[in-house]
Short mmCIF file of C-alpha atoms and ligand atoms in Angstrom, two decimals:
data_model
loop_
_atom_site.label_atom_id
_atom_site.label_comp_id
_atom_site.label_asym_id
_atom_site.label_seq_id
_atom_site.Cartn_x
_atom_site.Cartn_y
_atom_site.Cartn_z
CA UNK A 26 -20.66 -59.05 -40.48
CA UNK A 27 -24.25 -58.03 -41.11
CA UNK A 28 -26.97 -59.82 -43.01
CA UNK A 29 -29.84 -57.68 -44.28
CA UNK A 30 -33.03 -59.74 -44.64
CA UNK A 31 -35.64 -59.36 -47.37
CA UNK A 32 -38.95 -57.87 -46.26
CA UNK A 33 -41.55 -60.42 -45.17
CA UNK A 34 -39.17 -63.10 -43.84
CA UNK A 35 -40.94 -65.16 -41.15
CA UNK A 36 -39.86 -65.41 -37.51
CA UNK A 37 -39.32 -69.14 -38.04
CA UNK A 38 -36.91 -68.55 -40.92
CA UNK A 39 -35.03 -65.99 -38.80
CA UNK A 40 -34.78 -68.37 -35.90
CA UNK A 41 -33.51 -71.23 -38.13
CA UNK A 42 -30.87 -68.95 -39.59
CA UNK A 43 -29.94 -67.69 -36.11
CA UNK A 44 -29.45 -71.30 -34.90
CA UNK A 45 -27.25 -72.00 -37.90
CA UNK A 46 -25.05 -69.00 -37.07
CA UNK A 47 -24.90 -69.91 -33.40
CA UNK A 48 -23.82 -73.45 -34.25
CA UNK A 49 -20.86 -71.84 -36.00
CA UNK A 50 -19.98 -70.03 -32.76
CA UNK A 51 -21.22 -66.61 -33.87
CA UNK A 52 -23.67 -64.61 -31.77
CA UNK A 53 -26.58 -62.90 -33.48
CA UNK A 54 -28.12 -59.50 -32.68
CA UNK A 55 -31.38 -58.85 -34.43
CA UNK A 56 -32.39 -55.25 -35.20
CA UNK A 57 -35.91 -54.78 -36.47
CA UNK A 58 -36.08 -51.44 -38.25
CA UNK A 59 -38.98 -49.68 -39.87
CA UNK A 60 -38.07 -50.98 -43.32
CA UNK A 61 -35.64 -53.82 -42.80
CA UNK A 62 -34.46 -56.44 -40.36
CA UNK A 63 -30.75 -56.77 -39.86
CA UNK A 64 -28.86 -59.62 -38.26
CA UNK A 65 -25.58 -58.45 -36.77
CA UNK A 66 -23.07 -61.25 -36.38
CA UNK A 67 -20.44 -60.93 -33.70
CA UNK A 68 -17.52 -63.28 -33.15
CA UNK A 69 -15.28 -65.19 -35.50
CA UNK A 70 -17.18 -64.96 -38.78
CA UNK A 71 -14.35 -66.41 -40.87
CA UNK A 72 -16.14 -69.77 -40.98
CA UNK A 73 -19.15 -68.20 -42.65
CA UNK A 74 -19.23 -68.51 -46.40
CA UNK A 75 -20.55 -65.16 -47.67
CA UNK A 76 -21.52 -66.44 -51.14
CA UNK A 77 -23.50 -69.30 -49.59
CA UNK A 78 -25.33 -66.83 -47.38
CA UNK A 79 -26.01 -64.44 -50.27
CA UNK A 80 -27.56 -67.26 -52.24
CA UNK A 81 -30.27 -67.80 -49.62
CA UNK A 82 -33.75 -66.70 -50.67
CA UNK A 83 -34.33 -64.68 -47.49
CA UNK A 84 -31.12 -62.64 -47.70
CA UNK A 85 -30.99 -59.27 -49.37
CA UNK A 86 -27.31 -58.51 -48.81
CA UNK A 87 -24.33 -59.45 -46.67
CA UNK A 88 -21.55 -57.08 -45.64
CA UNK A 89 -18.44 -57.49 -43.59
CA UNK A 90 -17.90 -54.68 -41.09
CA UNK A 91 -14.25 -53.79 -41.19
CA UNK A 92 -14.41 -51.30 -38.28
CA UNK A 93 -13.23 -52.86 -35.03
CA UNK A 94 -16.39 -51.75 -33.22
CA UNK A 95 -19.40 -53.84 -34.16
CA UNK A 96 -22.31 -53.46 -31.76
CA UNK A 97 -21.80 -49.70 -31.53
CA UNK A 98 -21.60 -49.45 -35.34
CA UNK A 99 -24.38 -47.71 -37.22
CA UNK A 100 -24.08 -50.29 -40.01
CA UNK A 101 -25.11 -52.87 -37.45
CA UNK A 102 -28.09 -50.83 -36.22
CA UNK A 103 -29.03 -48.13 -38.76
CA UNK A 104 -31.64 -46.36 -36.63
CA UNK A 105 -30.71 -44.06 -33.75
CA UNK A 106 -30.72 -45.75 -30.36
CA UNK A 107 -32.94 -44.03 -27.85
CA UNK A 108 -31.71 -44.50 -24.29
CA UNK A 109 -34.38 -44.40 -21.62
CA UNK A 110 -33.04 -42.92 -18.38
CA UNK A 111 -35.87 -43.57 -15.94
CA UNK A 112 -38.41 -42.09 -18.33
CA UNK A 113 -36.21 -39.38 -19.85
CA UNK A 114 -35.40 -40.38 -23.41
CA UNK A 115 -32.07 -39.44 -24.97
CA UNK A 116 -31.31 -39.72 -28.71
CA UNK A 117 -33.37 -40.05 -31.86
CA UNK A 118 -34.61 -36.46 -31.58
CA UNK A 119 -35.04 -36.51 -27.79
CA UNK A 120 -32.93 -33.84 -26.12
CA UNK A 121 -31.54 -34.10 -22.58
CA UNK A 122 -30.16 -31.35 -20.37
CA UNK A 123 -28.20 -32.63 -17.41
CA UNK A 124 -27.18 -29.97 -14.92
CA UNK A 125 -25.92 -29.59 -11.40
CA UNK A 126 -22.75 -28.99 -9.43
CA UNK A 127 -19.41 -30.60 -10.12
CA UNK A 128 -19.51 -32.07 -6.60
CA UNK A 129 -22.19 -32.62 -4.02
CA UNK A 130 -21.10 -30.48 -1.07
CA UNK A 131 -24.01 -30.41 1.37
CA UNK A 132 -27.71 -31.18 1.61
CA UNK A 133 -28.72 -27.53 1.22
CA UNK A 134 -26.44 -27.05 -1.77
CA UNK A 135 -27.59 -30.06 -3.80
CA UNK A 136 -31.30 -29.62 -3.02
CA UNK A 137 -31.22 -25.93 -3.84
CA UNK A 138 -29.33 -26.42 -7.11
CA UNK A 139 -31.58 -29.37 -8.04
CA UNK A 140 -34.71 -27.26 -7.66
CA UNK A 141 -33.22 -24.37 -9.58
CA UNK A 142 -31.96 -26.40 -12.53
CA UNK A 143 -35.30 -28.19 -12.74
CA UNK A 144 -37.14 -24.88 -12.81
CA UNK A 145 -34.79 -23.73 -15.58
CA UNK A 146 -35.64 -26.75 -17.76
CA UNK A 147 -33.03 -29.41 -16.92
CA UNK A 148 -34.42 -32.93 -17.15
CA UNK A 149 -31.59 -34.66 -15.26
CA UNK A 150 -29.55 -33.72 -12.20
CA UNK A 151 -25.79 -34.22 -12.09
CA UNK A 152 -23.54 -34.16 -9.04
CA UNK A 153 -20.25 -35.91 -8.28
CA UNK A 154 -19.85 -37.94 -5.10
CA UNK A 155 -16.65 -39.79 -6.03
CA UNK A 156 -14.39 -37.21 -7.64
CA UNK A 157 -11.38 -38.01 -9.83
CA UNK A 158 -9.11 -35.11 -8.77
CA UNK A 159 -5.69 -34.52 -10.27
CA UNK A 160 -4.26 -33.76 -6.83
CA UNK A 161 -4.72 -36.13 -3.88
CA UNK A 162 -4.78 -33.05 -1.63
CA UNK A 163 -7.90 -31.60 -3.28
CA UNK A 164 -11.48 -32.31 -2.16
CA UNK A 165 -12.19 -35.91 -3.16
CA UNK A 166 -15.98 -35.74 -2.97
CA UNK A 167 -18.38 -36.85 -0.24
CA UNK A 168 -18.44 -40.47 -1.43
CA UNK A 169 -21.34 -42.62 -0.23
CA UNK A 170 -22.72 -39.79 1.94
CA UNK A 171 -22.82 -37.58 -1.14
CA UNK A 172 -24.76 -40.24 -3.04
CA UNK A 173 -27.36 -40.29 -0.26
CA UNK A 174 -27.81 -36.52 -0.60
CA UNK A 175 -28.12 -36.84 -4.36
CA UNK A 176 -30.86 -39.44 -3.86
CA UNK A 177 -32.65 -37.01 -1.57
CA UNK A 178 -32.48 -34.36 -4.27
CA UNK A 179 -33.89 -36.90 -6.71
CA UNK A 180 -36.78 -37.58 -4.33
CA UNK A 181 -37.38 -33.89 -3.81
CA UNK A 182 -37.43 -32.94 -7.51
CA UNK A 183 -38.25 -36.18 -9.35
CA UNK A 184 -35.24 -35.60 -11.61
CA UNK A 185 -33.26 -38.70 -12.65
CA UNK A 186 -29.67 -38.45 -11.41
CA UNK A 187 -26.29 -38.91 -13.06
CA UNK A 188 -23.10 -39.41 -11.09
CA UNK A 189 -19.63 -40.81 -11.66
CA UNK A 190 -18.39 -44.25 -10.68
CA UNK A 191 -14.65 -44.77 -10.22
CA UNK A 192 -14.52 -48.27 -8.79
CA UNK A 193 -16.60 -51.30 -9.75
CA UNK A 194 -16.71 -52.30 -6.06
CA UNK A 195 -18.94 -49.26 -5.50
CA UNK A 196 -21.64 -50.61 -7.84
CA UNK A 197 -23.98 -51.68 -4.99
CA UNK A 198 -24.10 -48.00 -3.93
CA UNK A 199 -25.31 -47.04 -7.42
CA UNK A 200 -28.49 -49.13 -7.43
CA UNK A 201 -30.79 -46.11 -7.41
CA UNK A 202 -28.60 -44.01 -9.68
CA UNK A 203 -30.39 -43.55 -13.02
CA UNK A 204 -27.38 -42.89 -15.25
CA UNK A 205 -23.88 -43.99 -14.26
CA UNK A 206 -21.09 -41.75 -15.53
CA UNK A 207 -17.71 -43.11 -16.58
CA UNK A 208 -15.45 -40.07 -16.46
CA UNK A 209 -12.78 -39.13 -18.95
CA UNK A 210 -10.02 -40.54 -16.76
CA UNK A 211 -11.65 -43.96 -16.67
CA UNK A 212 -12.70 -44.26 -20.30
CA UNK A 213 -10.14 -46.99 -20.78
CA UNK A 214 -10.51 -48.67 -17.40
CA UNK A 215 -11.43 -51.90 -19.12
CA UNK A 216 -12.16 -53.87 -15.95
CA UNK A 217 -14.65 -51.17 -14.89
CA UNK A 218 -16.22 -51.18 -18.37
CA UNK A 219 -16.58 -54.97 -18.27
CA UNK A 220 -18.37 -54.80 -14.90
CA UNK A 221 -20.72 -52.10 -16.22
CA UNK A 222 -21.42 -54.35 -19.19
CA UNK A 223 -22.93 -56.88 -16.79
CA UNK A 224 -25.46 -54.35 -15.47
CA UNK A 225 -28.54 -53.02 -17.25
CA UNK A 226 -27.98 -49.43 -16.11
CA UNK A 227 -27.70 -46.61 -18.65
CA UNK A 228 -24.06 -45.50 -18.86
CA UNK A 229 -22.75 -42.04 -19.74
CA UNK A 230 -19.36 -42.69 -21.31
CA UNK A 231 -17.21 -39.59 -21.46
CA UNK A 232 -14.42 -39.23 -24.00
CA UNK A 233 -10.93 -39.77 -22.58
CA UNK A 234 -8.54 -36.85 -22.15
CA UNK A 235 -6.58 -37.72 -25.28
CA UNK A 236 -8.52 -40.46 -26.98
CA UNK A 237 -9.55 -40.91 -30.59
CA UNK A 238 -13.16 -41.51 -31.53
CA UNK A 239 -12.24 -45.07 -32.47
CA UNK A 240 -10.79 -45.75 -29.02
CA UNK A 241 -13.89 -44.18 -27.45
CA UNK A 242 -16.19 -46.39 -29.51
CA UNK A 243 -14.10 -49.44 -28.57
CA UNK A 244 -14.72 -48.55 -24.92
CA UNK A 245 -18.46 -48.43 -25.64
CA UNK A 246 -18.02 -51.80 -27.33
CA UNK A 247 -16.57 -53.24 -24.09
CA UNK A 248 -19.79 -52.36 -22.27
CA UNK A 249 -22.01 -53.55 -25.11
CA UNK A 250 -20.12 -56.82 -25.55
CA UNK A 251 -21.01 -57.61 -21.95
CA UNK A 252 -24.70 -57.22 -22.76
CA UNK A 253 -25.43 -53.62 -21.79
CA UNK A 254 -26.41 -51.56 -24.82
CA UNK A 255 -27.66 -48.51 -22.89
CA UNK A 256 -24.86 -46.09 -23.61
CA UNK A 257 -24.77 -42.32 -24.13
CA UNK A 258 -21.48 -40.82 -25.34
CA UNK A 259 -20.31 -37.47 -23.97
CA UNK A 260 -17.78 -35.21 -25.73
CA UNK A 261 -16.04 -33.18 -22.99
CA UNK A 262 -13.06 -31.74 -24.79
CA UNK A 263 -9.70 -33.23 -25.58
CA UNK A 264 -6.16 -32.23 -24.72
CA UNK A 265 -4.40 -30.07 -27.30
CA UNK A 266 -1.59 -27.48 -27.21
CA UNK A 267 -4.13 -24.72 -26.41
CA UNK A 268 -4.03 -23.34 -22.88
CA UNK A 269 -6.59 -20.50 -22.82
CA UNK A 270 -9.29 -23.13 -22.54
CA UNK A 271 -9.06 -26.12 -20.17
CA UNK A 272 -9.53 -28.51 -23.09
CA UNK A 273 -10.45 -28.16 -26.77
CA UNK A 274 -14.06 -28.94 -27.53
CA UNK A 275 -14.09 -31.28 -30.50
CA UNK A 276 -17.50 -30.47 -31.90
CA UNK A 277 -16.75 -32.27 -35.15
CA UNK A 278 -16.98 -35.45 -33.07
CA UNK A 279 -20.75 -34.98 -32.89
CA UNK A 280 -21.62 -35.31 -36.60
CA UNK A 281 -18.80 -37.82 -37.11
CA UNK A 282 -20.11 -40.05 -34.33
CA UNK A 283 -23.63 -39.76 -35.67
CA UNK A 284 -22.29 -41.31 -38.87
CA UNK A 285 -20.27 -43.99 -37.13
CA UNK A 286 -22.63 -45.05 -34.36
CA UNK A 287 -26.31 -45.26 -33.45
CA UNK A 288 -25.59 -44.27 -29.83
CA UNK A 289 -26.68 -40.79 -28.66
CA UNK A 290 -23.96 -38.14 -28.29
CA UNK A 291 -24.14 -35.30 -25.78
CA UNK A 292 -21.69 -32.45 -25.12
CA UNK A 293 -20.26 -31.11 -21.86
CA UNK A 294 -19.18 -27.52 -22.59
CA UNK A 295 -18.21 -26.94 -18.93
CA UNK A 296 -15.26 -29.37 -18.77
CA UNK A 297 -14.50 -28.74 -22.45
CA UNK A 298 -13.76 -25.05 -21.93
CA UNK A 299 -13.22 -24.65 -18.17
CA UNK A 300 -14.50 -21.08 -18.45
CA UNK A 301 -18.06 -20.20 -17.38
CA UNK A 302 -18.54 -17.51 -20.03
CA UNK A 303 -17.62 -19.97 -22.81
CA UNK A 304 -20.42 -22.34 -21.82
CA UNK A 305 -23.19 -20.35 -23.47
CA UNK A 306 -21.75 -20.06 -27.00
CA UNK A 307 -20.49 -23.64 -26.96
CA UNK A 308 -23.88 -24.94 -25.78
CA UNK A 309 -25.62 -23.40 -28.79
CA UNK A 310 -22.86 -24.63 -31.09
CA UNK A 311 -23.19 -28.15 -29.73
CA UNK A 312 -26.91 -28.18 -30.40
CA UNK A 313 -26.32 -26.82 -33.90
CA UNK A 314 -23.78 -29.60 -34.48
CA UNK A 315 -26.51 -32.13 -33.69
CA UNK A 316 -25.85 -33.05 -30.05
CA UNK A 317 -28.56 -35.12 -28.35
CA UNK A 318 -28.09 -33.26 -25.10
CA UNK A 319 -25.87 -31.16 -22.87
CA UNK A 320 -24.23 -31.63 -19.51
CA UNK A 321 -23.63 -28.31 -17.75
CA UNK A 322 -22.13 -27.54 -14.34
CA UNK A 323 -24.28 -25.23 -12.22
CA UNK A 324 -23.51 -24.09 -8.66
CA UNK A 325 -25.54 -21.86 -6.35
CA UNK A 326 -22.34 -20.06 -5.40
CA UNK A 327 -19.62 -20.74 -8.01
CA UNK A 328 -17.04 -18.62 -6.16
CA UNK A 329 -17.23 -20.94 -3.16
CA UNK A 330 -17.45 -24.22 -5.11
CA UNK A 331 -15.15 -26.97 -3.81
CA UNK A 332 -14.47 -28.10 -7.36
CA UNK A 333 -14.63 -26.52 -10.84
CA UNK A 334 -16.04 -23.15 -9.71
CA UNK A 335 -14.45 -21.30 -12.65
CA UNK A 336 -16.54 -23.21 -15.16
CA UNK A 337 -19.75 -23.33 -13.13
CA UNK A 338 -22.76 -21.21 -14.03
CA UNK A 339 -25.16 -19.63 -11.59
CA UNK A 340 -28.72 -20.97 -11.82
CA UNK A 341 -29.74 -17.67 -13.43
CA UNK A 342 -27.11 -17.92 -16.16
CA UNK A 343 -28.14 -21.52 -16.73
CA UNK A 344 -31.82 -20.60 -17.09
CA UNK A 345 -30.94 -18.04 -19.76
CA UNK A 346 -29.01 -20.67 -21.73
CA UNK A 347 -31.69 -23.38 -21.55
CA UNK A 348 -34.33 -21.03 -22.96
CA UNK A 349 -32.16 -20.42 -25.99
CA UNK A 350 -30.96 -24.02 -26.26
CA UNK A 351 -34.53 -25.19 -26.82
CA UNK A 352 -34.94 -22.49 -29.49
CA UNK A 353 -31.75 -23.57 -31.29
CA UNK A 354 -32.89 -27.20 -31.07
CA UNK A 355 -36.24 -26.31 -32.64
CA UNK A 356 -34.52 -24.29 -35.34
CA UNK A 357 -32.20 -27.20 -36.20
CA UNK A 358 -35.20 -29.49 -36.48
CA UNK A 359 -36.62 -27.05 -39.02
CA UNK A 360 -33.55 -27.16 -41.29
CA UNK A 361 -33.12 -30.94 -41.30
C1 LIG B 426 -17.19 -34.36 -14.10
O1 LIG B 426 -18.17 -34.58 -14.83
O2 LIG B 426 -17.25 -33.74 -13.04
C2 LIG B 426 -15.85 -34.81 -14.55
C3 LIG B 426 -14.88 -35.07 -13.69
O3 LIG B 426 -15.77 -34.88 -15.88
P1 LIG B 426 -14.60 -35.42 -16.84
O4 LIG B 426 -14.47 -36.88 -16.55
O5 LIG B 426 -15.14 -35.14 -18.21
O6 LIG B 426 -13.37 -34.64 -16.53
MN1 LIG B 427 -16.38 -30.97 -12.77
#
């Protein structure tokens, strides 16, 4: 349920009303917007008499939110959330480009790629240390040693880093990670989501392999319900009957999610298509669809990559795309 307050209501009135809600066992999330203040009520609101609430002088309107996701809901928080990833803002008109290899393979590799993607315009560095591989016989990532190398690349370039967590027990290793990725395969690992909800780290929540937008938003809700509202959603393609591409990029998710939620939405055209030459057109399309950022796999030697070489761009190809991505972003701003 949300209660929209009339303009000019005092802090004291808001706090009295908040206490009244809390006495009824409902928690209150206040959103102060440019034009209105909204109280979002989470919990069992059946004990709240809507007509009584509507009759209060300070209340403009009261609405029940029928969607199962509340805190992630745009009705609850009409303005775009802007997520601050160690100084890099994402959402609300701020565009992020995260780039780097699928996996961290060596010190030379990650440092070289980090420098090259930075020079090309990326504002965050990606690299997997714990890799969720379909086959147990494939390279599983460098684990904690890989994270150390990623931190070195962060020091060297100043770029905030994003890397995937697969096990909540690894959280202590992620203290200096700027943005923690929950990969597609863990989107519904609810115990992991609950643990991430207890942290204050920004979380990049990728869409599950075959999950609906509602299920995805419910996963975001798990993290938010625990107290962590710093979430960026990432569309990375879903499983369909198509086989020429690795997945099917659901670009309609971008404008749909912008209606449904205030959280930023970025697109990963690398995992969505699995084909390096498809990354360029889908990057521009994602920006045109309103994405708040891109995540792109870049490797200094894609042919030798230990993971996802076929979808990885060379730094040169990446630099060409970023130049145009900024142009498309500017153009879209112009036609809003
Ligand atoms: C990745 O980012 O390397 C990755 C494994 O992505 P996804 O979870 O989208 O497959
Ligand atoms: Mn990958």
